[in-house]
CSV table of C-alpha atoms in Angstrom, one decimal:
chain,number,residue,atom,x,y,z
A,1239,MET,CA,131.3,-58.1,212.9
A,1240,LYS,CA,135.0,-57.6,213.6
A,1241,GLU,CA,134.5,-57.7,217.3
A,1242,VAL,CA,132.3,-60.9,217.2
A,1243,LEU,CA,134.4,-62.8,214.7
A,1244,THR,CA,138.0,-61.9,215.5
A,1245,ARG,CA,138.2,-60.7,219.1
A,1246,PRO,CA,141.5,-62.4,220.3
A,1247,LYS,CA,140.1,-64.6,223.1
A,1248,THR,CA,136.4,-64.9,222.4
A,1249,GLY,CA,136.0,-64.3,218.7
A,1250,TYR,CA,134.1,-66.8,216.6
A,1251,TYR,CA,137.1,-67.8,214.4
A,1252,MET,CA,139.7,-67.6,217.1
A,1253,ASN,CA,139.5,-70.8,219.2
A,1254,LYS,CA,137.8,-73.6,217.3
A,1255,ASP,CA,137.3,-75.3,214.0
A,1256,VAL,CA,134.0,-73.9,212.7
A,1257,PHE,CA,134.1,-75.5,209.3
A,1258,GLY,CA,132.5,-78.7,207.9
A,1259,ALA,CA,129.7,-81.0,209.0
A,1260,ARG,CA,130.5,-80.5,212.7
A,1261,GLY,CA,130.8,-76.8,212.4
A,1262,ASP,CA,128.3,-74.1,211.3
A,1263,PHE,CA,128.9,-73.9,207.6
A,1264,ILE,CA,130.6,-75.8,204.8
A,1265,THR,CA,132.6,-74.4,201.9
A,1266,SER,CA,133.1,-75.5,198.3
A,1267,PRO,CA,136.7,-76.7,198.9
A,1268,GLU,CA,135.5,-78.9,201.8
A,1269,ILE,CA,132.7,-80.3,199.6
A,1270,SER,CA,134.8,-81.3,196.5
A,1271,GLN,CA,138.4,-81.6,195.7
A,1272,LEU,CA,137.5,-80.5,192.2
A,1273,PHE,CA,137.0,-76.9,193.4
A,1274,GLY,CA,140.6,-76.4,194.5
A,1275,GLU,CA,141.9,-78.3,191.5
A,1276,MET,CA,140.1,-76.0,189.1
A,1277,LEU,CA,141.5,-72.9,190.9
A,1278,ALA,CA,145.0,-74.4,190.6
A,1279,ILE,CA,144.5,-74.8,186.9
A,1280,TRP,CA,143.3,-71.2,186.5
A,1281,VAL,CA,146.2,-69.8,188.5
A,1282,ILE,CA,148.8,-71.8,186.4
A,1283,SER,CA,147.1,-70.9,183.2
A,1284,GLU,CA,147.1,-67.1,183.9
A,1285,TRP,CA,150.6,-67.2,185.4
A,1286,ARG,CA,152.0,-68.9,182.3
A,1287,LYS,CA,150.0,-66.6,180.0
A,1288,ILE,CA,151.9,-63.6,181.3
A,1289,GLY,CA,155.3,-65.2,181.1
A,1290,SER,CA,155.6,-67.4,184.2
A,1291,PRO,CA,157.3,-64.7,186.5
A,1292,ARG,CA,159.7,-66.4,188.9
A,1293,PRO,CA,159.8,-66.6,191.8
A,1294,PHE,CA,156.2,-65.9,192.8
A,1295,GLN,CA,154.3,-66.1,196.0
A,1296,LEU,CA,150.8,-67.6,196.3
A,1297,VAL,CA,148.8,-65.7,198.9
A,1298,GLU,CA,145.5,-66.9,200.4
A,1299,LEU,CA,143.3,-64.6,202.5
A,1300,GLY,CA,141.5,-66.5,205.2
A,1301,PRO,CA,142.5,-70.1,204.4
A,1302,GLY,CA,139.9,-71.9,206.4
A,1303,ARG,CA,141.3,-75.4,207.2
A,1304,GLY,CA,143.9,-75.2,204.4
A,1305,THR,CA,141.9,-77.6,202.3
A,1306,MET,CA,141.8,-75.5,199.2
A,1307,MET,CA,145.5,-74.6,199.4
A,1308,ALA,CA,146.3,-78.3,199.8
A,1309,ASP,CA,144.4,-79.1,196.6
A,1310,ILE,CA,146.0,-76.3,194.8
A,1311,LEU,CA,149.5,-77.3,195.8
A,1312,ARG,CA,148.9,-81.0,194.9
A,1313,VAL,CA,148.0,-79.9,191.3
A,1314,PHE,CA,151.0,-77.5,191.3
A,1315,GLY,CA,153.3,-80.4,192.2
A,1316,LYS,CA,152.0,-82.5,189.3
A,1317,LEU,CA,152.7,-79.5,187.0
A,1318,GLY,CA,156.2,-79.1,188.2
A,1319,VAL,CA,155.7,-75.9,190.3
A,1320,THR,CA,157.8,-76.5,193.4
A,1321,GLY,CA,159.7,-74.8,196.1
A,1322,ASP,CA,162.3,-73.4,193.7
A,1323,THR,CA,159.5,-71.4,192.0
A,1324,LEU,CA,157.0,-70.8,194.8
A,1325,GLU,CA,156.4,-69.6,198.3
A,1326,VAL,CA,153.0,-69.7,200.1
A,1327,HIS,CA,151.8,-66.9,202.3
A,1328,LEU,CA,148.6,-67.2,204.3
A,1329,VAL,CA,146.9,-64.3,206.0
A,1330,GLU,CA,145.2,-65.7,209.1
A,1331,VAL,CA,144.3,-63.9,212.3
A,1332,SER,CA,143.4,-67.0,214.2
A,1333,GLU,CA,146.4,-68.9,215.6
A,1334,SER,CA,144.1,-71.8,216.3
A,1335,LEU,CA,143.1,-72.1,212.7
A,1336,SER,CA,146.7,-71.6,211.6
A,1337,GLU,CA,147.7,-74.8,213.4
A,1338,ILE,CA,145.0,-76.7,211.7
A,1339,GLN,CA,146.1,-75.3,208.3
A,1340,ALA,CA,149.7,-76.2,209.1
A,1341,SER,CA,148.8,-79.8,209.9
A,1342,ASN,CA,147.0,-80.1,206.6
A,1343,LEU,CA,149.7,-78.5,204.5
A,1344,CYS,CA,153.1,-79.1,206.1
A,1345,ARG,CA,155.4,-82.0,207.1
A,1346,GLU,CA,157.1,-79.7,209.6
A,1347,HIS,CA,155.9,-76.4,211.1
A,1348,GLY,CA,156.2,-74.2,214.2
A,1349,SER,CA,155.9,-70.8,215.7
A,1350,ALA,CA,158.2,-68.0,214.7
A,1351,ALA,CA,159.2,-64.8,216.4
A,1352,GLU,CA,157.7,-61.8,214.6
A,1353,SER,CA,160.1,-59.0,213.7
A,1354,ASP,CA,160.5,-56.3,211.0
A,1355,LYS,CA,162.8,-58.7,209.1
A,1356,HIS,CA,160.5,-61.7,209.6
A,1357,PRO,CA,156.9,-60.4,209.7
A,1358,PHE,CA,155.3,-63.8,210.2
A,1359,TYR,CA,154.2,-65.6,213.3
A,1360,TYR,CA,154.2,-69.2,212.0
A,1361,ARG,CA,156.0,-71.1,209.3
A,1362,GLY,CA,156.2,-74.6,207.8
A,1363,LEU,CA,157.5,-76.7,204.9
A,1364,THR,CA,155.5,-78.9,202.7
A,1365,ASP,CA,156.4,-82.4,201.4
A,1366,ARG,CA,157.5,-80.8,198.2
A,1367,GLU,CA,159.8,-78.4,200.0
A,1368,ILE,CA,157.5,-75.3,199.5
A,1369,SER,CA,157.9,-72.8,202.4
A,1370,VAL,CA,154.7,-71.6,204.0
A,1371,PHE,CA,154.4,-68.5,206.1
A,1372,TRP,CA,151.5,-67.2,208.2
A,1373,HIS,CA,150.8,-63.4,208.6
A,1374,LYS,CA,148.2,-61.5,210.7
A,1375,SER,CA,147.7,-58.9,208.0
A,1376,VAL,CA,148.3,-58.2,204.3
A,1377,GLU,CA,150.6,-55.4,205.2
A,1378,GLN,CA,153.1,-58.0,206.4
A,1379,LEU,CA,153.3,-59.7,203.0
A,1380,PRO,CA,156.6,-59.6,201.1
A,1381,GLU,CA,156.8,-57.0,198.3
A,1382,LYS,CA,157.1,-59.3,195.3
A,1383,PHE,CA,155.0,-60.8,192.4
A,1384,SER,CA,151.9,-62.3,194.1
A,1385,VAL,CA,149.0,-64.4,193.1
A,1386,ILE,CA,146.2,-63.7,195.6
A,1387,VAL,CA,143.2,-66.0,196.2
A,1388,ALA,CA,140.3,-65.2,198.5
A,1389,HIS,CA,137.5,-67.6,199.0
A,1390,GLU,CA,134.7,-66.7,201.4
A,1391,PHE,CA,136.9,-64.0,202.9
A,1392,PHE,CA,135.3,-60.6,202.0
A,1393,ASP,CA,131.9,-61.7,203.2
A,1394,ALA,CA,133.2,-61.8,206.8
A,1395,LEU,CA,134.6,-58.3,206.7
A,1396,PRO,CA,132.6,-55.7,208.7
A,1397,ILE,CA,129.9,-53.6,207.1
A,1398,HIS,CA,127.9,-50.5,207.7
A,1399,LYS,CA,124.1,-50.8,207.2
A,1400,PHE,CA,121.9,-47.9,206.0
A,1401,GLN,CA,118.2,-47.5,205.6
A,1402,ARG,CA,116.5,-44.8,203.5
A,1403,THR,CA,113.9,-42.9,205.6
A,1404,SER,CA,111.6,-40.0,205.2
A,1405,ASN,CA,114.3,-37.9,206.7
A,1406,GLY,CA,117.1,-39.2,204.4
A,1407,TRP,CA,119.6,-41.9,204.9
A,1408,ARG,CA,120.1,-43.3,208.4
A,1409,GLU,CA,122.6,-45.8,209.7
A,1410,VAL,CA,121.3,-49.1,211.2
A,1411,LEU,CA,123.1,-49.6,214.6
A,1412,VAL,CA,123.3,-52.3,217.2
A,1413,ASP,CA,121.9,-51.3,220.7
A,1414,VAL,CA,121.1,-53.0,224.0
A,1415,ASP,CA,117.4,-53.9,224.3
A,1416,PRO,CA,115.8,-51.6,226.9
A,1417,GLN,CA,113.4,-54.4,227.9
A,1418,ASP,CA,116.2,-56.9,228.5
A,1419,SER,CA,119.8,-55.8,229.1
A,1420,GLN,CA,121.0,-59.3,228.1
A,1421,LYS,CA,119.7,-58.9,224.5
A,1422,LEU,CA,120.7,-56.8,221.6
A,1423,ARG,CA,118.5,-55.1,218.9
A,1424,MET,CA,118.8,-53.2,215.7
A,1425,VAL,CA,117.9,-49.5,215.8
A,1426,THR,CA,117.9,-46.8,213.1
A,1427,SER,CA,119.8,-43.7,214.0
A,1428,SER,CA,117.6,-40.7,214.6
A,1429,ILE,CA,120.2,-38.3,213.1
A,1430,PRO,CA,122.9,-38.7,210.3
A,1431,THR,CA,126.1,-40.4,211.4
A,1432,PRO,CA,129.6,-39.8,209.9
A,1433,ALA,CA,129.3,-43.1,208.0
A,1434,SER,CA,125.9,-42.1,206.5
A,1435,LEU,CA,127.3,-38.8,205.4
A,1436,LEU,CA,130.5,-40.3,203.9
A,1437,LEU,CA,129.7,-43.7,202.4
A,1438,ILE,CA,126.5,-43.2,200.5
A,1439,ARG,CA,126.5,-42.1,196.8
A,1440,GLU,CA,124.0,-39.4,195.8
A,1441,SER,CA,123.0,-41.6,192.9
A,1442,GLU,CA,122.0,-44.5,195.2
A,1443,THR,CA,118.5,-45.9,194.3
A,1444,ARG,CA,118.2,-48.7,196.8
A,1445,ASP,CA,116.3,-48.3,200.0
A,1446,HIS,CA,118.7,-50.5,202.1
A,1447,ILE,CA,122.4,-50.8,201.5
A,1448,GLU,CA,125.5,-52.3,203.1
A,1449,VAL,CA,128.9,-50.8,202.7
A,1450,SER,CA,132.2,-52.4,203.8
A,1451,PRO,CA,135.0,-49.7,204.1
A,1452,SER,CA,137.3,-52.5,205.3
A,1453,SER,CA,136.9,-54.3,202.0
A,1454,GLY,CA,137.5,-51.1,200.0
A,1455,ALA,CA,140.7,-50.3,202.0
A,1456,LEU,CA,142.0,-53.8,201.5
A,1457,MET,CA,141.4,-53.7,197.8
A,1458,GLN,CA,143.1,-50.3,197.6
A,1459,PHE,CA,146.2,-51.8,199.3
A,1460,LEU,CA,146.2,-54.9,197.1
A,1461,ALA,CA,145.8,-52.7,194.0
A,1462,GLN,CA,148.9,-50.7,195.0
A,1463,ARG,CA,150.9,-53.9,195.6
A,1464,LEU,CA,149.8,-55.6,192.3
A,1465,GLU,CA,150.5,-52.5,190.3
A,1466,GLU,CA,153.9,-52.0,191.8
A,1467,PHE,CA,155.2,-55.5,192.1
A,1468,GLY,CA,153.1,-57.5,189.7
A,1469,GLY,CA,150.6,-60.3,190.1
A,1470,PHE,CA,146.9,-60.9,190.0
A,1471,ALA,CA,144.0,-61.7,192.3
A,1472,LEU,CA,141.0,-64.1,192.2
A,1473,ILE,CA,138.0,-63.5,194.6
A,1474,ALA,CA,135.2,-66.0,195.1
A,1475,ASP,CA,132.3,-65.2,197.4
A,1476,TYR,CA,128.6,-64.7,198.0
A,1477,GLY,CA,128.0,-61.5,196.1
A,1478,HIS,CA,126.2,-59.1,193.8
A,1479,SER,CA,126.9,-56.2,191.5
A,1480,GLY,CA,125.4,-53.4,193.6
A,1481,ASP,CA,121.8,-54.4,193.4
A,1482,LYS,CA,121.2,-56.1,196.7
A,1483,GLY,CA,120.5,-54.5,200.1
A,1484,ASP,CA,119.7,-56.3,203.3
A,1485,THR,CA,122.0,-59.4,203.3
A,1486,PHE,CA,123.5,-59.4,206.8
A,1487,ARG,CA,122.9,-62.8,208.5
A,1488,ALA,CA,124.3,-65.5,210.7
A,1489,PHE,CA,124.7,-69.3,210.4
A,1490,LYS,CA,124.8,-71.8,213.2
A,1491,LYS,CA,124.8,-75.5,212.7
A,1492,HIS,CA,124.2,-75.0,209.0
A,1493,GLN,CA,121.0,-73.0,209.7
A,1494,LEU,CA,120.1,-69.3,209.5
A,1495,HIS,CA,120.5,-67.8,213.0
A,1496,ASP,CA,119.6,-64.5,214.6
A,1497,PRO,CA,122.9,-62.5,214.3
A,1498,LEU,CA,122.3,-60.7,217.5
A,1499,CYS,CA,121.6,-63.8,219.6
A,1500,GLU,CA,124.6,-65.1,221.5
A,1501,PRO,CA,127.3,-63.2,219.7
A,1502,GLY,CA,130.4,-65.2,219.1
A,1503,THR,CA,128.6,-68.5,218.7
A,1504,ALA,CA,127.6,-68.2,215.0
A,1505,ASP,CA,129.2,-67.1,211.8
A,1506,LEU,CA,128.3,-63.6,210.6
A,1507,THR,CA,128.2,-62.8,206.9
A,1508,ALA,CA,127.1,-60.2,204.3
A,1509,ASP,CA,127.0,-60.5,200.6
A,1510,VAL,CA,130.0,-58.9,198.8
A,1511,ASP,CA,129.3,-55.9,196.6
A,1512,PHE,CA,131.6,-56.7,193.7
A,1513,SER,CA,130.9,-53.3,192.1
A,1514,TYR,CA,132.3,-51.7,195.3
A,1515,LEU,CA,135.5,-53.7,195.1
A,1516,LYS,CA,135.9,-52.7,191.4
A,1517,LYS,CA,135.4,-49.1,192.3
A,1518,ALA,CA,137.9,-49.3,195.1
A,1519,VAL,CA,140.9,-50.3,192.9
A,1520,GLY,CA,140.3,-47.3,190.6
A,1521,ASP,CA,142.5,-47.3,187.4
A,1522,LYS,CA,145.3,-49.3,189.0
A,1523,LEU,CA,143.7,-52.7,188.1
A,1524,ILE,CA,141.4,-54.1,185.4
A,1525,SER,CA,138.7,-56.5,186.5
A,1526,PHE,CA,136.8,-59.4,184.9
A,1527,GLY,CA,133.5,-60.7,186.2
A,1528,PRO,CA,131.7,-61.3,188.4
A,1529,VAL,CA,130.6,-64.6,186.8
A,1530,THR,CA,128.7,-67.4,188.6
A,1531,GLN,CA,130.6,-70.3,190.1
A,1532,HIS,CA,128.8,-72.6,187.8
A,1533,GLU,CA,129.9,-70.6,184.7
A,1534,PHE,CA,133.5,-70.2,185.9
A,1535,LEU,CA,134.1,-73.9,186.7
A,1536,LYS,CA,132.3,-75.1,183.6
A,1537,ARG,CA,134.5,-72.9,181.4
A,1538,LEU,CA,137.6,-74.4,183.1
A,1539,HIS,CA,136.3,-77.9,182.0
A,1540,ILE,CA,135.5,-79.2,185.4
A,1541,ASP,CA,133.5,-81.9,183.7
A,1542,VAL,CA,136.6,-83.3,182.0
A,1543,ARG,CA,138.4,-83.5,185.3
A,1544,LEU,CA,135.4,-85.2,186.9
A,1545,LYS,CA,135.2,-87.8,184.2
A,1546,LYS,CA,138.9,-88.6,184.6
A,1547,LEU,CA,138.6,-89.0,188.4
A,1548,LEU,CA,135.4,-91.2,188.0
A,1549,ALA,CA,137.3,-93.6,185.7
A,1550,SER,CA,139.8,-94.4,188.4
A,1551,SER,CA,137.6,-94.4,191.4
A,1552,THR,CA,135.7,-97.0,193.5
A,1553,LYS,CA,131.9,-96.9,193.6
A,1554,GLU,CA,132.0,-95.2,196.9
A,1555,GLN,CA,134.5,-92.6,195.7
A,1556,GLN,CA,132.4,-92.0,192.6
A,1557,ASP,CA,129.3,-91.4,194.7
A,1558,GLU,CA,131.2,-88.8,196.8
A,1559,LEU,CA,132.7,-87.1,193.7
A,1560,LEU,CA,129.3,-86.8,192.0
A,1561,SER,CA,127.6,-85.6,195.1
A,1562,GLY,CA,130.2,-82.9,195.6
A,1563,TYR,CA,130.2,-81.9,192.0
A,1564,LYS,CA,126.4,-81.5,192.0
A,1565,MET,CA,126.5,-79.4,195.1
A,1566,ILE,CA,129.1,-76.9,194.0
A,1567,MET,CA,127.6,-76.6,190.5
A,1568,ASP,CA,123.9,-76.5,191.5
A,1569,GLU,CA,122.4,-73.6,189.6
A,1570,LYS,CA,119.7,-73.3,192.2
A,1571,GLY,CA,122.3,-73.2,195.0
A,1572,MET,CA,126.0,-72.7,195.3
A,1573,GLY,CA,126.5,-72.6,191.6
A,1574,THR,CA,124.8,-69.2,191.3
A,1575,ALA,CA,125.0,-67.9,194.9
A,1576,PHE,CA,128.8,-67.7,194.6
A,1577,LYS,CA,130.5,-65.4,192.1
A,1578,PHE,CA,134.1,-65.1,190.8
A,1579,MET,CA,135.9,-61.9,190.0
A,1580,CYS,CA,139.6,-61.4,189.1
A,1581,PHE,CA,141.9,-58.4,189.0
A,1582,PHE,CA,145.1,-57.7,187.0
A,1583,PRO,CA,147.4,-54.6,186.7
A,1584,SER,CA,145.9,-52.2,184.2
A,1585,VAL,CA,149.1,-52.3,182.1
A,1586,LEU,CA,147.8,-55.7,180.8
A,1587,ALA,CA,144.5,-54.4,179.5
A,1588,GLU,CA,145.5,-54.5,175.8
A,1589,PHE,CA,147.2,-57.9,176.2
A,1590,PHE,CA,143.9,-59.4,177.5
A,1591,ILE,CA,142.0,-58.3,174.4
A,1592,SER,CA,143.8,-61.0,172.4
A,1593,HIS,CA,144.4,-63.3,175.4
A,1594,PRO,CA,141.1,-63.6,177.2
A,1595,VAL,CA,141.2,-64.5,180.9
A,1596,ALA,CA,140.2,-68.2,181.4
A,1597,GLY,CA,136.8,-68.8,183.0
A,1598,PHE,CA,135.3,-65.3,182.4
A,1599,TYR,CA,134.3,-65.6,178.8
A,1600,PRO,CA,132.3,-68.3,176.9
A,1601,GLU,CA,134.4,-70.3,174.5
A,1602,THR,CA,134.1,-69.4,170.9
């Protein structure tokens, strides 16, 4: 997955705009402005709840076109959160996408020479004087209080696939088809591999599982940062709680596609195991969720925001708002397919007993 999606010259994400109606898939922020606005409200709510630490950096992992961040910053501006309080840091490996993001977010932007002192390759400035920095990895992020958001990021990180057989667990690998050297095929290893020996729990009851060590390592790094410097994280993605198995798939032109056919021309994805992310952070962080996208947005009063927007919109705008709302809230589609989970430093565990995290509990 890493090779196909992020290879520097030929990777799927590296040289083109893959999002939206003309691309291969569409995301909630592209469908409705309400999505990013609700996330902005959630971030501000939790930030204020723990004392409004200043300054803070808002970090997004894999920002797509920058649409969600633009919606978040618009709400921040209305609530008085400006460049005096905030910096934005985007983790993006694709320089092509970073230019698209910069065009959507900044009034001025350009390349920057990376160095130990300045570990970013691109920078910009928004209309509200908020500085924006682009990094190739989370390790380059400044060591300070951070609010981290990741929407449809973890589902693109590489996985190992395993199948239970009569001889025990075996890894599912990609091989060249012996009948046609131009084609690839899935094969089950005949012997145990290092991954099958290291990554599978003895208590595992499923017959097919997917494990993402990259996701685990990333969560461990973020846990260390949040514990040491403060902050919190919100993750939204396709996912489950350790009960699904074979979810690896590809999308091309908004349709399911053979992931081994024409690598680099389609998006590859696998459902996120939220229980694995929770396990990875150990006792450094406390977690809430996962809850469905429908539940999360409903509890943040997305309906109230929709009603306000409809009251000041044209008929055409109303139709667009209602269509987007229905799609992201659909309990037979995106509303339940996507889950939200958040993480805070464990030192706040007792605090949240009396100050519940917004969006993760029904209102009483």
